Coordinates of C-alpha atoms in Angstrom, one line a residue:
X1 CA -0.3 -30.4 -87.0
X2 CA -0.1 -32.3 -83.7
X3 CA -0.4 -30.1 -80.5
X4 CA 0.6 -31.7 -77.2
X5 CA -1.0 -30.3 -74.1
X6 CA -3.7 -28.5 -76.1
X7 CA -6.4 -28.9 -73.4
X8 CA -4.7 -26.6 -70.9
X9 CA -3.4 -23.1 -70.6
X10 CA -1.2 -21.9 -73.4
X11 CA -1.9 -24.9 -75.5
X12 CA -5.6 -24.3 -75.5
X13 CA -5.1 -20.6 -76.5
X14 CA -2.7 -21.7 -79.3
X15 CA -5.2 -24.3 -80.7
X16 CA -7.9 -21.6 -80.7
X17 CA -5.6 -19.1 -82.3
X18 CA -4.4 -21.6 -85.0
X19 CA -7.9 -22.6 -85.9
X20 CA -8.8 -19.0 -86.6
X21 CA -5.5 -18.1 -88.3
X22 CA -5.2 -21.3 -90.4
X23 CA -8.8 -22.6 -90.8
X24 CA -7.8 -25.2 -93.5
X25 CA -5.2 -26.9 -91.3
X26 CA -6.0 -30.3 -89.7
X27 CA -5.3 -30.1 -85.9
X28 CA -4.9 -33.1 -83.6
X29 CA -4.6 -32.5 -79.9
X30 CA -2.8 -35.0 -77.7
X31 CA -3.5 -34.5 -74.0
X32 CA -3.3 -36.7 -70.9
X33 CA -5.9 -34.6 -69.1
X34 CA -4.0 -34.3 -65.9
X35 CA -5.2 -32.0 -63.2
X36 CA -4.8 -28.8 -65.3
X37 CA -6.5 -30.2 -68.5
X38 CA -10.1 -29.9 -69.4
X39 CA -12.0 -31.3 -72.4
X40 CA -14.4 -28.4 -72.4
X41 CA -11.5 -26.0 -73.2
X42 CA -12.0 -26.8 -76.9
X43 CA -15.6 -27.9 -76.8
X44 CA -17.6 -27.0 -79.8
X45 CA -14.7 -26.3 -82.1
X46 CA -14.8 -27.8 -85.6
X47 CA -11.8 -29.4 -87.3
X48 CA -10.0 -30.5 -84.2
X49 CA -9.4 -34.2 -83.3
X50 CA -8.8 -35.0 -79.7
X51 CA -6.6 -38.0 -78.6
X52 CA -6.5 -38.8 -74.9
X53 CA -3.0 -40.1 -74.4
X54 CA 0.4 -39.5 -72.8
X55 CA 3.4 -38.0 -74.6
X56 CA 5.5 -40.8 -73.1
X57 CA 3.6 -43.3 -75.4
X58 CA 6.0 -43.2 -78.3
X59 CA 4.1 -45.8 -80.3
X60 CA 1.0 -43.6 -80.1
X61 CA 2.8 -40.5 -81.2
X62 CA 4.5 -42.3 -84.1
X63 CA 1.1 -43.6 -85.3
X64 CA -0.4 -40.2 -85.2
X65 CA 2.4 -38.5 -87.1
X66 CA 2.6 -41.3 -89.7
X67 CA -1.0 -42.3 -90.2
X68 CA -2.3 -38.7 -90.3
X69 CA 0.6 -37.5 -92.5
X70 CA 1.4 -34.7 -90.0
X71 CA 4.4 -32.4 -90.7
X72 CA 4.3 -30.2 -87.6
X73 CA 4.4 -31.0 -83.9
X74 CA 4.0 -28.1 -81.4
X75 CA 5.0 -29.3 -77.9
X76 CA 3.3 -27.5 -75.0
X77 CA 2.7 -30.5 -72.7
X78 CA 4.6 -30.0 -69.5
X79 CA 4.5 -29.8 -65.7
X80 CA 5.0 -26.1 -65.2
X81 CA 4.3 -25.0 -61.7
X82 CA 7.5 -24.2 -59.7
X83 CA 5.9 -24.8 -56.3
X84 CA 4.8 -28.3 -57.4
X85 CA 8.3 -29.0 -58.7
X86 CA 9.7 -28.3 -55.2
X87 CA 7.3 -30.5 -53.4
X88 CA 7.2 -33.3 -56.1
X89 CA 10.0 -33.1 -58.7
X90 CA 9.5 -36.7 -60.0
X91 CA 6.5 -35.7 -62.2
X92 CA 8.6 -33.0 -63.8
X93 CA 11.4 -35.4 -64.7
X94 CA 8.9 -37.9 -66.2
X95 CA 6.8 -35.4 -68.2
X96 CA 9.3 -32.7 -69.2
X97 CA 12.4 -34.8 -69.8
X98 CA 11.3 -38.4 -70.5
X99 CA 8.1 -37.2 -72.2
X100 CA 9.9 -34.7 -74.5
X101 CA 12.5 -37.4 -75.4
X102 CA 9.7 -39.8 -76.2
X103 CA 8.3 -37.2 -78.6
X104 CA 11.7 -36.7 -80.2
X105 CA 12.1 -40.4 -80.7
X106 CA 8.7 -40.7 -82.3
X107 CA 9.3 -37.7 -84.6
X108 CA 12.7 -39.1 -85.7
X109 CA 11.1 -42.4 -86.5
X110 CA 8.2 -41.0 -88.4
X111 CA 10.0 -38.2 -90.2
X112 CA 13.5 -39.4 -90.7
X113 CA 14.0 -43.2 -90.1
X114 CA 10.9 -44.5 -91.9
X115 CA 9.3 -41.3 -93.1
X116 CA 9.3 -39.6 -96.5
X117 CA 12.0 -37.1 -95.6
X118 CA 9.5 -34.3 -96.4
X119 CA 9.9 -30.9 -94.6
X120 CA 8.7 -31.1 -91.0
X121 CA 9.0 -29.1 -87.8
X122 CA 9.2 -30.0 -84.2
X123 CA 8.6 -26.9 -82.1
X124 CA 9.4 -27.0 -78.4
X125 CA 7.9 -24.5 -76.1
X126 CA 10.2 -23.6 -73.2
X127 CA 10.7 -21.0 -70.6
X128 CA 13.0 -18.1 -69.6
X129 CA 13.5 -19.8 -66.3
X130 CA 16.2 -22.0 -67.8
X131 CA 18.5 -19.0 -67.7
X132 CA 18.4 -18.6 -64.0
X133 CA 18.1 -15.3 -62.2
X134 CA 19.2 -11.7 -62.9
X135 CA 20.4 -8.9 -60.7
X136 CA 18.5 -5.6 -60.8
X137 CA 20.9 -4.0 -63.3
X138 CA 21.9 -7.1 -65.3
X139 CA 21.1 -7.2 -69.1
X140 CA 18.1 -9.2 -70.2
X141 CA 18.4 -12.9 -71.2
X142 CA 19.4 -13.5 -74.8
X143 CA 19.5 -16.7 -76.8
X144 CA 23.1 -17.0 -75.9
X145 CA 22.7 -16.6 -72.1
X146 CA 24.2 -19.6 -70.3
X147 CA 21.7 -22.0 -68.8
X148 CA 21.6 -21.8 -64.9
X149 CA 18.3 -23.3 -63.8
X150 CA 17.5 -22.9 -60.1
X151 CA 14.3 -24.9 -59.6
X152 CA 13.5 -28.5 -60.4
X153 CA 11.0 -27.2 -63.0
X154 CA 13.6 -25.0 -64.7
X155 CA 16.1 -27.8 -64.6
X156 CA 13.7 -30.2 -66.3
X157 CA 12.9 -27.7 -69.0
X158 CA 16.6 -27.0 -69.5
X159 CA 17.2 -30.7 -70.0
X160 CA 14.4 -31.0 -72.5
X161 CA 15.8 -28.0 -74.4
X162 CA 19.2 -29.7 -74.6
X163 CA 17.6 -32.9 -75.9
X164 CA 15.8 -31.0 -78.6
X165 CA 19.0 -29.3 -79.6
X166 CA 20.8 -32.7 -79.7
X167 CA 18.2 -34.3 -82.0
X168 CA 18.6 -31.3 -84.3
X169 CA 22.4 -31.4 -84.4
X170 CA 22.9 -35.1 -84.3
X171 CA 20.1 -36.5 -86.4
X172 CA 19.0 -33.5 -88.5
X173 CA 15.5 -33.3 -87.0
X174 CA 14.0 -29.9 -88.0
X175 CA 13.5 -28.3 -84.6
X176 CA 12.9 -24.8 -83.1
X177 CA 12.7 -23.7 -79.5
X178 CA 11.0 -20.7 -78.0
X179 CA 11.9 -19.5 -74.5
X180 CA 9.0 -17.4 -73.3
X181 CA 8.5 -15.1 -70.3
X182 CA 5.5 -15.3 -67.8
X183 CA 2.3 -15.9 -69.8
X184 CA -1.2 -14.6 -68.7
X185 CA -4.6 -14.7 -70.3
X186 CA -7.7 -17.0 -70.5
X187 CA -7.8 -20.7 -69.7
X188 CA -4.8 -20.5 -67.3
X189 CA -5.1 -22.9 -64.4
X190 CA -5.9 -21.1 -61.1
X191 CA -2.6 -22.1 -59.4
X192 CA -0.8 -19.5 -61.5
X193 CA -0.4 -16.0 -59.9
X194 CA -2.9 -14.0 -61.9
X195 CA -5.8 -16.4 -62.0
X196 CA -5.1 -17.5 -58.4
X197 CA -5.3 -14.0 -57.1
X198 CA -8.4 -13.1 -59.2
X199 CA -10.3 -16.1 -57.9
X200 CA -9.0 -15.8 -54.3
X201 CA -10.1 -12.1 -54.3
X202 CA -13.6 -13.0 -55.5
X203 CA -13.9 -15.5 -52.6
X204 CA -12.2 -13.2 -50.0
X205 CA -9.3 -15.5 -49.6
X206 CA -5.8 -14.2 -48.8
X207 CA -3.5 -13.0 -51.6
X208 CA -0.2 -14.6 -50.6
X209 CA 2.9 -12.7 -51.7
X210 CA 6.2 -14.4 -51.4
X211 CA 9.0 -12.5 -49.5
X212 CA 9.0 -8.8 -50.1
X213 CA 7.1 -9.0 -53.4
X214 CA 9.9 -7.4 -55.3
X215 CA 10.7 -10.4 -57.5
X216 CA 10.5 -9.2 -61.1
X217 CA 9.0 -11.0 -64.1
X218 CA 8.4 -10.0 -67.8
X219 CA 4.8 -10.5 -68.6
X220 CA 3.6 -11.8 -72.0
X221 CA 0.0 -12.0 -73.0
X222 CA -0.8 -15.5 -74.4
X223 CA -2.2 -14.1 -77.7
X224 CA 1.2 -12.5 -78.4
X225 CA 2.9 -15.8 -77.5
X226 CA 0.7 -17.6 -80.0
X227 CA 1.5 -15.0 -82.7
X228 CA 5.2 -15.5 -82.0
X229 CA 5.0 -19.3 -82.4
X230 CA 3.1 -18.8 -85.7
X231 CA 6.0 -16.7 -87.0
X232 CA 8.6 -19.2 -85.8
X233 CA 6.7 -22.1 -87.5
X234 CA 6.3 -20.1 -90.7
X235 CA 9.5 -18.2 -91.0
X236 CA 11.9 -19.5 -88.3
X237 CA 15.1 -21.2 -89.2
X238 CA 15.3 -24.9 -88.2
X239 CA 17.8 -25.5 -85.4
X240 CA 17.2 -22.0 -83.9
X241 CA 16.2 -20.7 -80.5
X242 CA 14.0 -17.6 -80.1
X243 CA 13.2 -15.7 -76.9
X244 CA 9.7 -14.4 -76.7
X245 CA 8.8 -11.6 -74.3
X246 CA 6.0 -9.1 -73.7
X247 CA 8.2 -6.2 -72.8
X248 CA 6.5 -5.7 -69.4
X249 CA 8.9 -6.1 -66.5
X250 CA 6.9 -5.7 -63.3
X251 CA 7.4 -6.8 -59.7
X252 CA 5.1 -9.3 -58.2
X253 CA 3.8 -6.7 -55.8
X254 CA 3.0 -4.3 -58.7
X255 CA 1.1 -7.2 -60.4
X256 CA -0.9 -7.8 -57.3
X257 CA -1.7 -4.2 -56.9
X258 CA -2.8 -4.0 -60.5
X259 CA -5.1 -7.1 -59.9
X260 CA -6.6 -5.5 -56.8
X261 CA -7.2 -2.2 -58.6
X262 CA -8.7 -3.9 -61.6
X263 CA -11.1 -5.9 -59.5
X264 CA -12.2 -2.8 -57.5
X265 CA -12.8 -0.9 -60.7
X266 CA -14.8 -3.8 -62.3
X267 CA -17.1 -3.9 -59.3
X268 CA -17.6 -0.1 -59.4
X269 CA -18.5 -0.2 -63.1
X270 CA -20.7 -3.3 -62.9
X271 CA -23.0 -3.4 -59.8
X272 CA -24.2 -6.9 -60.7
X273 CA -20.8 -8.3 -59.7
X274 CA -21.6 -7.7 -56.1
X275 CA -24.6 -10.0 -56.3
X276 CA -22.5 -12.7 -58.1
X277 CA -19.5 -12.6 -55.8
X278 CA -21.0 -11.7 -52.4
X279 CA -17.9 -12.6 -50.4
X280 CA -15.6 -10.4 -52.3
X281 CA -14.4 -7.3 -50.3
X282 CA -15.2 -5.2 -53.4
X283 CA -18.8 -6.2 -53.1
X284 CA -18.9 -4.4 -49.8
X285 CA -16.9 -1.4 -51.0
X286 CA -13.8 -2.6 -49.2
X287 CA -10.5 -2.5 -51.1
X288 CA -9.4 -5.8 -52.5
X289 CA -5.8 -4.9 -51.4
X290 CA -7.0 -5.7 -47.9
X291 CA -6.5 -9.3 -48.7
X292 CA -2.8 -9.0 -49.4
X293 CA -0.7 -11.2 -47.2
X294 CA 3.1 -11.5 -47.2
X295 CA 4.3 -15.1 -46.7
X296 CA 7.7 -16.9 -46.3
X297 CA 9.6 -16.7 -49.6
X298 CA 9.7 -19.7 -51.9
X299 CA 12.8 -21.9 -51.8
X300 CA 15.3 -20.9 -54.4
X301 CA 13.1 -18.0 -55.6
X302 CA 14.6 -16.3 -58.6
X303 CA 14.8 -12.6 -58.2
X304 CA 14.4 -11.3 -61.7
X305 CA 13.7 -12.5 -65.2
X306 CA 13.9 -10.2 -68.2
X307 CA 13.7 -11.2 -71.9
X308 CA 15.6 -9.6 -74.8
X309 CA 13.5 -10.6 -77.8
X310 CA 15.3 -8.5 -80.3
X311 CA 16.3 -11.6 -82.3
X312 CA 12.7 -12.6 -83.1
X313 CA 11.8 -9.0 -83.7
X314 CA 14.7 -8.5 -86.1
X315 CA 14.5 -11.8 -88.0
X316 CA 10.8 -12.6 -88.0
X317 CA 9.1 -9.3 -87.5
X318 CA 7.6 -10.1 -84.1
X319 CA 6.1 -7.3 -82.0
X320 CA 4.0 -7.7 -78.9
X321 CA 0.6 -6.3 -79.8
X322 CA -0.6 -6.3 -76.2
X323 CA 2.3 -4.4 -74.9
X324 CA 0.5 -2.7 -72.0
X325 CA -0.1 -4.9 -69.0
X326 CA -3.1 -3.0 -67.8
X327 CA -4.8 -3.4 -71.2
X328 CA -4.1 -7.1 -71.3
X329 CA -5.1 -7.7 -67.7
X330 CA -8.4 -5.9 -68.2
X331 CA -9.4 -8.4 -70.9
X332 CA -8.1 -11.3 -68.9
X333 CA -10.1 -10.2 -65.8
X334 CA -13.2 -9.8 -67.9
X335 CA -12.8 -13.4 -69.2
X336 CA -12.5 -14.8 -65.6
X337 CA -15.5 -12.8 -64.4
X338 CA -17.5 -14.1 -67.4
X339 CA -16.4 -17.7 -67.1
X340 CA -16.9 -18.4 -63.4
X341 CA -18.1 -22.0 -64.0
X342 CA -14.9 -22.9 -65.7
X343 CA -12.5 -21.9 -62.9
X344 CA -15.0 -22.8 -60.1
X345 CA -14.7 -26.5 -61.3
X346 CA -11.0 -26.3 -60.6
X347 CA -11.4 -24.6 -57.2
X348 CA -13.8 -27.4 -56.1
X349 CA -11.7 -30.3 -57.5

């Protein structure tokens, strides 16, 4: 299979998951190694071929699909940070819309126009943000919820979803789409909320909370997300959309309080952390929550996301195995504490 964006975030976790779950499969990773990508994410792993390239290079993708006899493409590569989409939306149009279309054209050429016609799958990883925002009592997003994106990021992902659907309906490309909720776990770039707040806390930097902190998100551990994609690739019906959630609706403020409590507890249980992270308030016995700072709300900030993933549960047997956020965050925090060199490279870049 070909995995785009496999040297960053969710893509890295998926490649690691797939190597363990399907050890006989050949994996090629295509990544442009932009600011969030790192070659060391998959260093030392056998059976993985890395190709440094851009998803907008249609000829390159065609060659990879054809010459390596690939039958599966899993598309993670995307600009995904909402704040960056507000300050610089052009990159989101180029990568998320033009890039996805380039991949679709390459897949159509390799698998339909000049290919053997053998079974294939183009899986597009998308977001719940395409559905817009919910009120406090509104039902959760389903696969039939109307699209209403409110940020340039969400709009670019909505457009790419529509292109994938169009290539399925018009040309017969065998596609699936998953719209997931907020991911967390290892290898997440430190601009995202959880790794940003962990690393800021360890350096005694402010923990900036937008508005009143009551914006609600559903949180999905990346391992559960990878398991869901595995189910979709193996059992999902082509031309179908599946929502993937973690079943953990929490306000941003509650997430920040969990992060602060988790860090304080980690320093209490491991006195060595005080020597490694001398600047951290927890190293001096001061509550990490002292770093909380409320800042002006983000433009167009969606109030609430919630995922109804009953379809993938009913049809494919998906269940979130890490259904408790505190449990999932504990292992995530342990990873960031253990892998200081990894995230410190990003902080210093």
